[in-house]
XYZ file of C-alpha atoms in Angstrom:
558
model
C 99.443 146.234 93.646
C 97.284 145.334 91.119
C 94.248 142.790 92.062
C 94.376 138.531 91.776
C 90.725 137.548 91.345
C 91.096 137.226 87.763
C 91.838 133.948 86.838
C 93.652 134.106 83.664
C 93.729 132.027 80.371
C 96.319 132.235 78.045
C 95.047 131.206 74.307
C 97.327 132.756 71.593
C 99.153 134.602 73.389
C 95.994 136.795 74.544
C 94.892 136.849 77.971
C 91.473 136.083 78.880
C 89.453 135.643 82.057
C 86.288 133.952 82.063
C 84.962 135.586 85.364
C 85.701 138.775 83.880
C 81.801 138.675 82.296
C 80.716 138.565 86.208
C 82.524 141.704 87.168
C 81.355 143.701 84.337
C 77.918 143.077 85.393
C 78.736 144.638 88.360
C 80.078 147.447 87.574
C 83.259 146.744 85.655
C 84.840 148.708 83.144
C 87.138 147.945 80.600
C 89.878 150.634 82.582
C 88.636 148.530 86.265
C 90.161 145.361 86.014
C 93.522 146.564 86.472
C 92.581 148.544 89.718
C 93.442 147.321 93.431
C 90.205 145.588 94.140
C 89.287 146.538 97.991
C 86.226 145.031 100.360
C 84.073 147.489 101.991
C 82.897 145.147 105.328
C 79.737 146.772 105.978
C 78.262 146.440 109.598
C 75.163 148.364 108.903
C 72.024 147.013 110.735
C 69.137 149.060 111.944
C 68.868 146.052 115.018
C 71.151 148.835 117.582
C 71.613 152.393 117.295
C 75.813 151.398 117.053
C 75.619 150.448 114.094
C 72.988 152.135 112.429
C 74.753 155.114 110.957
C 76.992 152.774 109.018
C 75.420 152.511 105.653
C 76.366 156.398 104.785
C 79.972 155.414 106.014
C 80.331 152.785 103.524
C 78.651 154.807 100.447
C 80.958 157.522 101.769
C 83.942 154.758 101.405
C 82.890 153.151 98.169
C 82.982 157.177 96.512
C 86.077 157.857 97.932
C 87.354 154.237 97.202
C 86.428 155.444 93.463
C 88.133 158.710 93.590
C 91.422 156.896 94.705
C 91.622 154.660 92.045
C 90.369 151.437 93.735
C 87.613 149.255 92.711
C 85.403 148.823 96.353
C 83.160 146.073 96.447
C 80.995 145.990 99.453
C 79.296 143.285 101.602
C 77.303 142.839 104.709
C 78.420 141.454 107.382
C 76.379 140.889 111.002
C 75.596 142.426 113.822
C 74.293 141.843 117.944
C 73.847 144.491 120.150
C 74.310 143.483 123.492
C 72.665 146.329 124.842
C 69.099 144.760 123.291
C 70.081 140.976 124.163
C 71.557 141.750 127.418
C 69.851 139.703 131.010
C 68.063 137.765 127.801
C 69.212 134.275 126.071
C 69.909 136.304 122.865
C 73.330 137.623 124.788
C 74.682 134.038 124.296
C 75.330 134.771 120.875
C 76.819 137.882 121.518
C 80.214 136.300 121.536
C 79.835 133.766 118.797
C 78.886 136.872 116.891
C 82.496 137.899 117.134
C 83.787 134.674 115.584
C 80.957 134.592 112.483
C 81.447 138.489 111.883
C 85.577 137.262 111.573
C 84.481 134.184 109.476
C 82.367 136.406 107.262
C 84.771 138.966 106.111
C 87.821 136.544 105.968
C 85.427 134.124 103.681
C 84.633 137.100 101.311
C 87.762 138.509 101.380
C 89.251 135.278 100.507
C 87.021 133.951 98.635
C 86.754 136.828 96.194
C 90.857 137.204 96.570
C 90.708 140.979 97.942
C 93.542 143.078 97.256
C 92.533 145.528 100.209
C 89.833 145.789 103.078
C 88.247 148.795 105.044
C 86.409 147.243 107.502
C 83.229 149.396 109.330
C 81.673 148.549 112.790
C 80.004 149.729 115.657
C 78.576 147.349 117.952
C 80.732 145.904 121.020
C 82.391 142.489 118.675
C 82.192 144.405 115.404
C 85.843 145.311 116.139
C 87.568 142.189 117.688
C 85.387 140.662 115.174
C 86.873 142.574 112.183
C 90.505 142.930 113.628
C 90.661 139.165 113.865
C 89.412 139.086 110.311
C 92.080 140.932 109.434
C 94.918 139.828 111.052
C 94.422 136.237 109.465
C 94.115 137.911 105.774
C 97.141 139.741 106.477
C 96.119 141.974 103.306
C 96.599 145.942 103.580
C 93.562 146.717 105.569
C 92.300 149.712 107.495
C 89.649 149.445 110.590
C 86.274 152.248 110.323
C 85.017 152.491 114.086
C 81.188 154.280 113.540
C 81.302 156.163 116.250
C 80.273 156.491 119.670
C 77.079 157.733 120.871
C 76.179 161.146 122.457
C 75.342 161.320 126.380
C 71.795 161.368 127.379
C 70.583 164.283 129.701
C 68.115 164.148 132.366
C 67.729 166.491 135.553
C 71.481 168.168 134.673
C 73.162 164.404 134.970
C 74.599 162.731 131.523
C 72.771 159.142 130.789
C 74.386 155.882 129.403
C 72.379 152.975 128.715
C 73.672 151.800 131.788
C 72.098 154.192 133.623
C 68.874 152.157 132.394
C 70.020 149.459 134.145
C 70.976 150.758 137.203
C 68.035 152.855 137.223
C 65.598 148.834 137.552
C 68.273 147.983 140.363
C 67.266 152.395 141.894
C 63.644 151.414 141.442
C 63.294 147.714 143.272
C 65.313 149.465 146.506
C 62.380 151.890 146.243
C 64.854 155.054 145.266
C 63.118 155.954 142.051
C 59.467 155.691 141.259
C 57.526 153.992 137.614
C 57.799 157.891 136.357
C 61.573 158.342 136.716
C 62.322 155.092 135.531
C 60.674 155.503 132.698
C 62.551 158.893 132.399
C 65.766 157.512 132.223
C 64.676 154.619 129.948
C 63.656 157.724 127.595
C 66.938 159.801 127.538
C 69.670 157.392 128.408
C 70.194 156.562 124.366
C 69.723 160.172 122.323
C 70.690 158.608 118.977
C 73.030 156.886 116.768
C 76.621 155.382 118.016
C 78.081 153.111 120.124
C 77.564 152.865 123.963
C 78.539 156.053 125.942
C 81.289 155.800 128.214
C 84.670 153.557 128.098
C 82.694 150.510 127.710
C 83.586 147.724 125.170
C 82.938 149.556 122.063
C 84.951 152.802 122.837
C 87.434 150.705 124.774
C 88.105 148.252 121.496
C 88.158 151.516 119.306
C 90.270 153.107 121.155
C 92.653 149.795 121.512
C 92.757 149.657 117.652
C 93.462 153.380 117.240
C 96.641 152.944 119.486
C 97.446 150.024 117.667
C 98.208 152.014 114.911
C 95.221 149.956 112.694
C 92.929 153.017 112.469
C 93.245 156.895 112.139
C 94.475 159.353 115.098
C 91.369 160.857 116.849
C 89.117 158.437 115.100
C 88.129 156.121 117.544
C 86.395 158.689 119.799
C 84.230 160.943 117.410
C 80.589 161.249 117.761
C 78.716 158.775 115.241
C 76.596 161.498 114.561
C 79.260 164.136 113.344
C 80.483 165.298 110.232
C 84.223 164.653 110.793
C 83.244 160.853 111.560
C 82.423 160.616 107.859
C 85.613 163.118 106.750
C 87.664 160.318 108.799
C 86.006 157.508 106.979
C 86.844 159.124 103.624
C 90.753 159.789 104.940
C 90.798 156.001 105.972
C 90.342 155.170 102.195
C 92.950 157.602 101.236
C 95.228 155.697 103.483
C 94.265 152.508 102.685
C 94.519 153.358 98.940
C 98.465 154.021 100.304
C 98.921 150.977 102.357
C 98.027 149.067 99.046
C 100.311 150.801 96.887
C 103.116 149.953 99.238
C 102.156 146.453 100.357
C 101.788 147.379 104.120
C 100.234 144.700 105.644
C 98.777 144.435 108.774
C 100.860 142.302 110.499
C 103.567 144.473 109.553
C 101.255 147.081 112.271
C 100.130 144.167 114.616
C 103.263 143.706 116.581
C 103.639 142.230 119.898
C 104.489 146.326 120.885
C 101.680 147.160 119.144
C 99.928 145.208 121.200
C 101.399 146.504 124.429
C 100.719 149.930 123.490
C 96.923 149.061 123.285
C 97.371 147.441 126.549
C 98.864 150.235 128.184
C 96.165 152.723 126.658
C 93.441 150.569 127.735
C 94.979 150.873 131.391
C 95.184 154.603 131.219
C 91.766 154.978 130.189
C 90.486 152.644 132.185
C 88.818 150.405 130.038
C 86.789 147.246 129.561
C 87.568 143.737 131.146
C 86.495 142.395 127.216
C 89.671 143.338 126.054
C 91.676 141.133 127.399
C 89.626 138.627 125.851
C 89.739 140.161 122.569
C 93.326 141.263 122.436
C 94.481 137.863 123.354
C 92.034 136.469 120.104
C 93.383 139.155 117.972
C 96.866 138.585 118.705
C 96.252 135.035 117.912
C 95.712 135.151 115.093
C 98.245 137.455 114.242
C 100.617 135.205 115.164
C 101.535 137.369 118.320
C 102.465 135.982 121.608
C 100.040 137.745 124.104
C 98.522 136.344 127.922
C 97.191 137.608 130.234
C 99.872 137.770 132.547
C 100.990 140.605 129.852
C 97.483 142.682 130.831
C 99.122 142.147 134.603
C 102.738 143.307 134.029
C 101.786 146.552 131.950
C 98.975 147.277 134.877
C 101.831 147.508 137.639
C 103.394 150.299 135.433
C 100.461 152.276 133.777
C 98.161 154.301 135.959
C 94.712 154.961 135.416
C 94.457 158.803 133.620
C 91.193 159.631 132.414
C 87.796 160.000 135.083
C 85.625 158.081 132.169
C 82.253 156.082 132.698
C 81.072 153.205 133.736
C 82.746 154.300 137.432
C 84.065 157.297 136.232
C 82.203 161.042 135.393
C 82.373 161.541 131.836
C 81.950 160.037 128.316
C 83.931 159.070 125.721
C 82.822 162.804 123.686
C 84.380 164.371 126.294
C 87.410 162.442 126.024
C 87.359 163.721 122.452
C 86.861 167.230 123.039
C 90.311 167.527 125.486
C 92.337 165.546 123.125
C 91.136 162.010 122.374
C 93.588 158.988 122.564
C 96.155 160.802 120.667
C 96.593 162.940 123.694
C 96.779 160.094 125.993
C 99.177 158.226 123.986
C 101.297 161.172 123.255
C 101.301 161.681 127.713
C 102.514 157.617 127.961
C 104.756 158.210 125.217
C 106.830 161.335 126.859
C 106.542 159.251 130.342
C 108.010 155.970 128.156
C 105.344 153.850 128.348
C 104.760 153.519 124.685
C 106.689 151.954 122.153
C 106.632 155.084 119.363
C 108.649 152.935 116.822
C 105.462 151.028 115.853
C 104.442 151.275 112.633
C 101.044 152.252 111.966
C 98.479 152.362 108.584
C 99.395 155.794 107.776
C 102.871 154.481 107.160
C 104.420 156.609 109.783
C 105.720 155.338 113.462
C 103.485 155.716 116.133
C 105.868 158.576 117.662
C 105.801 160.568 114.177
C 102.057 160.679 114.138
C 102.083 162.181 117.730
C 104.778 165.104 116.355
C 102.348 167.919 116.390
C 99.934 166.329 119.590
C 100.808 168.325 122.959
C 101.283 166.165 125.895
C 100.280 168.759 128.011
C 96.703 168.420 129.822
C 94.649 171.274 128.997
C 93.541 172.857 131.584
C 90.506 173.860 133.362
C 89.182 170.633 132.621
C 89.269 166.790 134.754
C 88.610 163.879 131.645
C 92.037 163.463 131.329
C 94.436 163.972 135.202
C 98.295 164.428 135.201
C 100.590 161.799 135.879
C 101.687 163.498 139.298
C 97.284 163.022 140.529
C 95.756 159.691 138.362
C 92.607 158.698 139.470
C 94.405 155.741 140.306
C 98.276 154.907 140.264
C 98.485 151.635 139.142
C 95.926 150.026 135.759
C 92.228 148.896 136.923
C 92.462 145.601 134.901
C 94.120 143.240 137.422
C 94.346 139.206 136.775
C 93.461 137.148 140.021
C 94.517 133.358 140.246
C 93.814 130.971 142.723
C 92.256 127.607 143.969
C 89.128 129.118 141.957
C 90.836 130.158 138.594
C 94.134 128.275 137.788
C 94.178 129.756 134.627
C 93.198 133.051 135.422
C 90.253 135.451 136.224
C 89.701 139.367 135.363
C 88.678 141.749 137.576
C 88.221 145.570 137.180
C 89.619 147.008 140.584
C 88.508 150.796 140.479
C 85.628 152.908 141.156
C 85.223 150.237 144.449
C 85.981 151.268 148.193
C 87.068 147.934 149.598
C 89.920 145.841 147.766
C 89.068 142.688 148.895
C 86.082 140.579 150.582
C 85.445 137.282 151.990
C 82.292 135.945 152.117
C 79.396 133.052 151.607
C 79.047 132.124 148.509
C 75.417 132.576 147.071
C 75.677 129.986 144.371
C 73.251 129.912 141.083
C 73.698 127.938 137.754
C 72.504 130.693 135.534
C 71.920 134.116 135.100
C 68.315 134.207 135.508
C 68.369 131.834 138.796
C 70.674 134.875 140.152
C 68.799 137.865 138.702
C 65.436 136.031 140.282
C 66.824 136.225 144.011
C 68.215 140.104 143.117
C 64.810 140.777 142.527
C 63.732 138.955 145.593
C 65.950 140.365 147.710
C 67.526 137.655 148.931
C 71.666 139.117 148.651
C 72.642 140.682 151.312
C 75.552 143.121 151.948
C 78.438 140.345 152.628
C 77.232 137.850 149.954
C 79.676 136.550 147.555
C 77.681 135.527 144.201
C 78.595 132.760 141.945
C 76.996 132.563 138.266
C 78.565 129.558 136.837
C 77.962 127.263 133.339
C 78.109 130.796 131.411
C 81.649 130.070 130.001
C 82.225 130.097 126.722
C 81.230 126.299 126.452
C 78.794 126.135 128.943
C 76.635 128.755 127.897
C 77.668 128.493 125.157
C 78.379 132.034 124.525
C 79.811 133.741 127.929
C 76.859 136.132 128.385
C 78.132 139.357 130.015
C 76.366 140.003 133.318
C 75.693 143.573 133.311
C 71.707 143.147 134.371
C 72.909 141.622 137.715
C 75.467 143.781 138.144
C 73.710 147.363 137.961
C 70.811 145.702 139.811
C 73.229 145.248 142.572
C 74.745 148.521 142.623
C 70.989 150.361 142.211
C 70.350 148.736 145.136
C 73.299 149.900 147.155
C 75.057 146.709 147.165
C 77.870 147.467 144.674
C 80.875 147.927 147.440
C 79.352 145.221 149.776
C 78.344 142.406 147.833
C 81.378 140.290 145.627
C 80.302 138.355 142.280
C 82.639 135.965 140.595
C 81.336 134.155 137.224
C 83.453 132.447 134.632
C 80.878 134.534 132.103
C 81.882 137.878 131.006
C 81.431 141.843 132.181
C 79.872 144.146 130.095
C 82.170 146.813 129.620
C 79.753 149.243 131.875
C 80.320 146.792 134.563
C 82.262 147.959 137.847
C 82.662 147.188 141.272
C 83.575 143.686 143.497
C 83.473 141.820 140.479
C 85.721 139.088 138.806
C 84.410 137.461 135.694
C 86.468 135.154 132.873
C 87.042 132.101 136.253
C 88.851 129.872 134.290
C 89.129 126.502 134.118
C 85.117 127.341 133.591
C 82.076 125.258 135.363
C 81.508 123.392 132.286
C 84.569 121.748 132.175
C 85.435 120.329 135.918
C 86.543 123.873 136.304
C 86.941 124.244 140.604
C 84.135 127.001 140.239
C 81.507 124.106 139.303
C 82.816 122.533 142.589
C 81.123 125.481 145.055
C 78.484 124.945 147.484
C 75.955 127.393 149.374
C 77.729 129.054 152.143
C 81.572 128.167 150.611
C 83.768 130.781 152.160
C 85.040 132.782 148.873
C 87.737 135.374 148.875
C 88.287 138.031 146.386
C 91.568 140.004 147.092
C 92.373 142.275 144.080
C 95.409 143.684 146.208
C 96.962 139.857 146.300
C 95.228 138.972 142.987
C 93.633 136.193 144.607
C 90.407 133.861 143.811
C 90.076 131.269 146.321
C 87.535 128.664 147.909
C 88.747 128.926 151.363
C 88.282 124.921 151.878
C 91.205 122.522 152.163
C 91.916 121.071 149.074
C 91.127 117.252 149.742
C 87.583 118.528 150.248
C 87.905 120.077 146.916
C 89.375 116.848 145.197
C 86.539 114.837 147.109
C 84.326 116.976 145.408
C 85.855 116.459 142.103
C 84.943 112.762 142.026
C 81.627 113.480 142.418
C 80.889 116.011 140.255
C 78.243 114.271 137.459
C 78.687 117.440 134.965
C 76.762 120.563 133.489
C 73.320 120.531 134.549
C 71.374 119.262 131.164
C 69.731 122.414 129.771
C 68.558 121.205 126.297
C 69.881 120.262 122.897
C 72.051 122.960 121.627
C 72.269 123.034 117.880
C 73.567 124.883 114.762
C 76.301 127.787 115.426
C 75.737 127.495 119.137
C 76.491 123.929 119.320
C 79.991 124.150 116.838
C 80.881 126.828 119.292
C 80.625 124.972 122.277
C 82.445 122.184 120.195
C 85.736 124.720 118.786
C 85.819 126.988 121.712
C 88.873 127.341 124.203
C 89.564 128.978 127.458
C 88.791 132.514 127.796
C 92.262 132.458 129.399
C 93.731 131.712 125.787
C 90.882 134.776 123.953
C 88.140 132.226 123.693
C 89.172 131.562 120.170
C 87.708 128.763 117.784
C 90.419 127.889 115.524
């Protein structure tokens, strides 16, 4: 496949191409300009520790990219970490990050008429970010995950960053003094990589590593390991294939494709975020994907591996038994993976698992047997109900109680919520509402891990229900639903609540509900004057809030 961004004149019978003078100042030799031309997306940013051991990944991929016989071009593309902005305004643009980092490498890609991309990321929406990036280029295009982070260690226990933020929740119940919380603010992030445990990052890595769009065992290696950069250089090599034979991605990106990352993200028990960034990838793919899908594979896919945020371990130890190939190659002898997928090394998903042992290795407890899962049916379980007609998501493990009805504790914001945490004003019982955090009311849909880990520092976590049509970060767990849609901002029946409300949150029934009758509700309706006013929004927050649909449909803009 030879590259297109030479636009070609024909005088005399000789070809010539004016832009040709352009690429020989970068680079460009006469021998180049009949060479696959491939983008190197380049995530590198020195603003979170995810992403910043990506710049030697991409000069490892532009070599290698040489070698191959490809001409690489690389470009930047942008980064948050919601670690930094989370509990903080900046975590607004967390999500809209996803959608500019997709806009960014589709405009260069497209604009410069790419033959081939190898996109590199690290950060939480650096994935869904690229993958949706790539399924609307539908060139031959490989995904580079940077790699995840090594566990923190302090008094003999492992540390994720949320540990930090369960450790403020530890310290205002008076568990932990100024000295240990420091402590853990000290050792809870070692170095480079991605967040710790099974939270977004590693969940979205992992998701794209079963969807056959990156290399076996690649979306679990330590950021700060060798064989993270000996995968990045065998990514080329396939890539530099998947060129030559016009594989495209959404030749990969099949609706089983997308079931088998469903069904992974089950078994490893995973982050609520990727249901709202599986249903925006398969979107643009083309792909029809709900979320009633993330319900139906749930009833059939238990929960395998003990992994963080209510879990032991980390996603390094998942790694060391086996990594996702192990757990694939487990729901693939049990029939709960479609092996005739195709993947980007141009072999089916089952061929690639040929030589991978479905046997758990023993004398160790990351990864249980089928016959004792930590849980038998899939944590992420969609709730409907008077309170989300559309849908809600809820992770359902690592809590004692199922269900819980309770007054609703009702607060417009984040910080009006995390104020009466601090305060102490929640008591075991409580049901808390955070509402006009959607995607168009925040705009953005923060994720609401600061009130969350306060809560369970506290001692609250399997006592106290929170509902919010914002998002979870991925080290979220316990009585939690978050994605309520309809959302506040639009007449959604959340925006309807009142102090004291009787709320019911029944993961066993999937239910949401305002336990009111539903004349009061409607009676309510006609009274409702809108979102509270909380300033002029403007620039790429405001054409957001404009574009932005339900997180029910992937909160996608186009």
């Amino acid at each position: 496949m030879g590259n297109n961004i030479r636009s070609k004149i024909t005088t005399s019978g000789v070809e010539r191409s004016p832009n040709r003078a352009m690429l020989r100042a970068v680079g460009f030799g006469d021998d180049d300009f009949d060479k696959p031309i491939v983008g190197i997306a380049n995530g590198y940013s020195t603003i979170t520790p995810c992403n910043i051991s990506l710049g030697g990944l991409a000069n490892a991929a532009v070599a290698e990219a040489r070698k191959a016989g490809l001409m690489p071009q690389i470009f930047g593309t942008i980064t948050v970490s919601d670690g930094i902005s989370m509990g903080t305004p900046g975590m607004k643009y967390s999500l809209i990050s996803r959608e500019v980092i997709a806009d960014s490498i589709e405009t260069v890609c497209n604009g410069q008429q790419m033959d081939g991309l190898l996109a590199i990321g690290g950060c939480d929406k650096n994935m869904p970010g690229a993958m949706i990036a790539i399924a609307r280029l539908n060139i031959p295009a490989i995904f580079v995950y940077g790699g995840t982070i090594k566990a923190g260690h302090l008094n003999g226990k492992d540390l994720t960053v949320v540990s930090a933020f369960e450790a403020v929740g530890e310290y205002l119940a008076g568990k932990i003094d100024d000295e240990q919380l420091n402590s853990v603010e000290k050792h809870a992030c070692p170095g480079a990589g991605s967040c710790g445990g099974m939270y977004t990052a590693n969940t979205m890595s992992s998701a794209i590593e079963a969807m056959g769009m990156s290399l076996p065992y690649s979306s679990t290696m330590a950021a700060e390991d060798d064989e993270k950069r000996l995968s990045t250089t065998d990514s080329v090599n396939a890539l530099a294939a998947a060129v030559e034979r016009e594989l495209l991605p959404r030749q990969i990106m099949t609706r089983k494709a997308f079931q088998n990352a469903i069904a992974l993200i089950m078994a490893t028990g995973g982050s609520t975020n990727a249901v709202l960034h599986l249903l925006a990838i398969a979107h643009s793919a083309g792909v029809a994907l709900t979320i009633d899908d993330f319900e139906e594979i749930r009833g059939r896919v238990p929960v395998l591996c003990d992994l963080k945020p209510s879990g032991k371990y980390v996603a390094t130890d998942l790694h060391r038994v086996g990594g996702i190939p192990l757990v694939m190659k487990m729901l693939l002898d049990k029939g709960l993976l479609h092996g005739d997928c195709l993947t980007i090394t141009g072999k089916t998903v089952a061929e690639n698992l040929a030589g991978v042992s479905g046997e758990v290795p023993a004398e160790q407890d990351v990864v249980r047997t089928f016959d004792r899962p930590l849980y038998q049916q899939g944590h992420l379980a969609i709730l409907r109900g008077n309170l989300a007609e559309e849908g809600a998501v809820a992770k359902i493990t690592g809590i004692k109680q199922t269900s819980i009805t309770g007054p609703a504790r009702v607060f417009d914001s984040e910080e009006d919520c995390m104020a009466a945490i601090m305060a102490r004003r929640i008591n075991a019982g409580d049901v808390i509402v955070i509402r006009y955090e959607g995607p168009k009311g925040g705009p953005g849909m923060r994720e609401m891990l600061s009130p969350t880990s306060a809560i369970i520092g506290l001692g609250l976590g399997d006592s106290v229900g929170l509902i919010t049509d914002g998002r979870f970060s991925g080290g979220t767990y316990g009585m939690v639903v978050g994605h309520v849609a309809p959302e506040a901002a639009v007449g959604g029946s959340i925006a309807l609540l009142m102090e004291g409300d009787s709320i019911t949150i029944d993961a066993e029934r999937r239910l949401l509900q305002v336990n009111i009758p539903d004349e009061v509700l409607a009676e309510r309706r006609l009274t409702w004057k809108g979102p509270p006013d909380t300033g002029r929004v403007i620039g790429v927050a405001a054409k957001y809030a404009k574009l932005v649909s339900s997180s029910a449909l992937g909160a996608v803009t186009d």
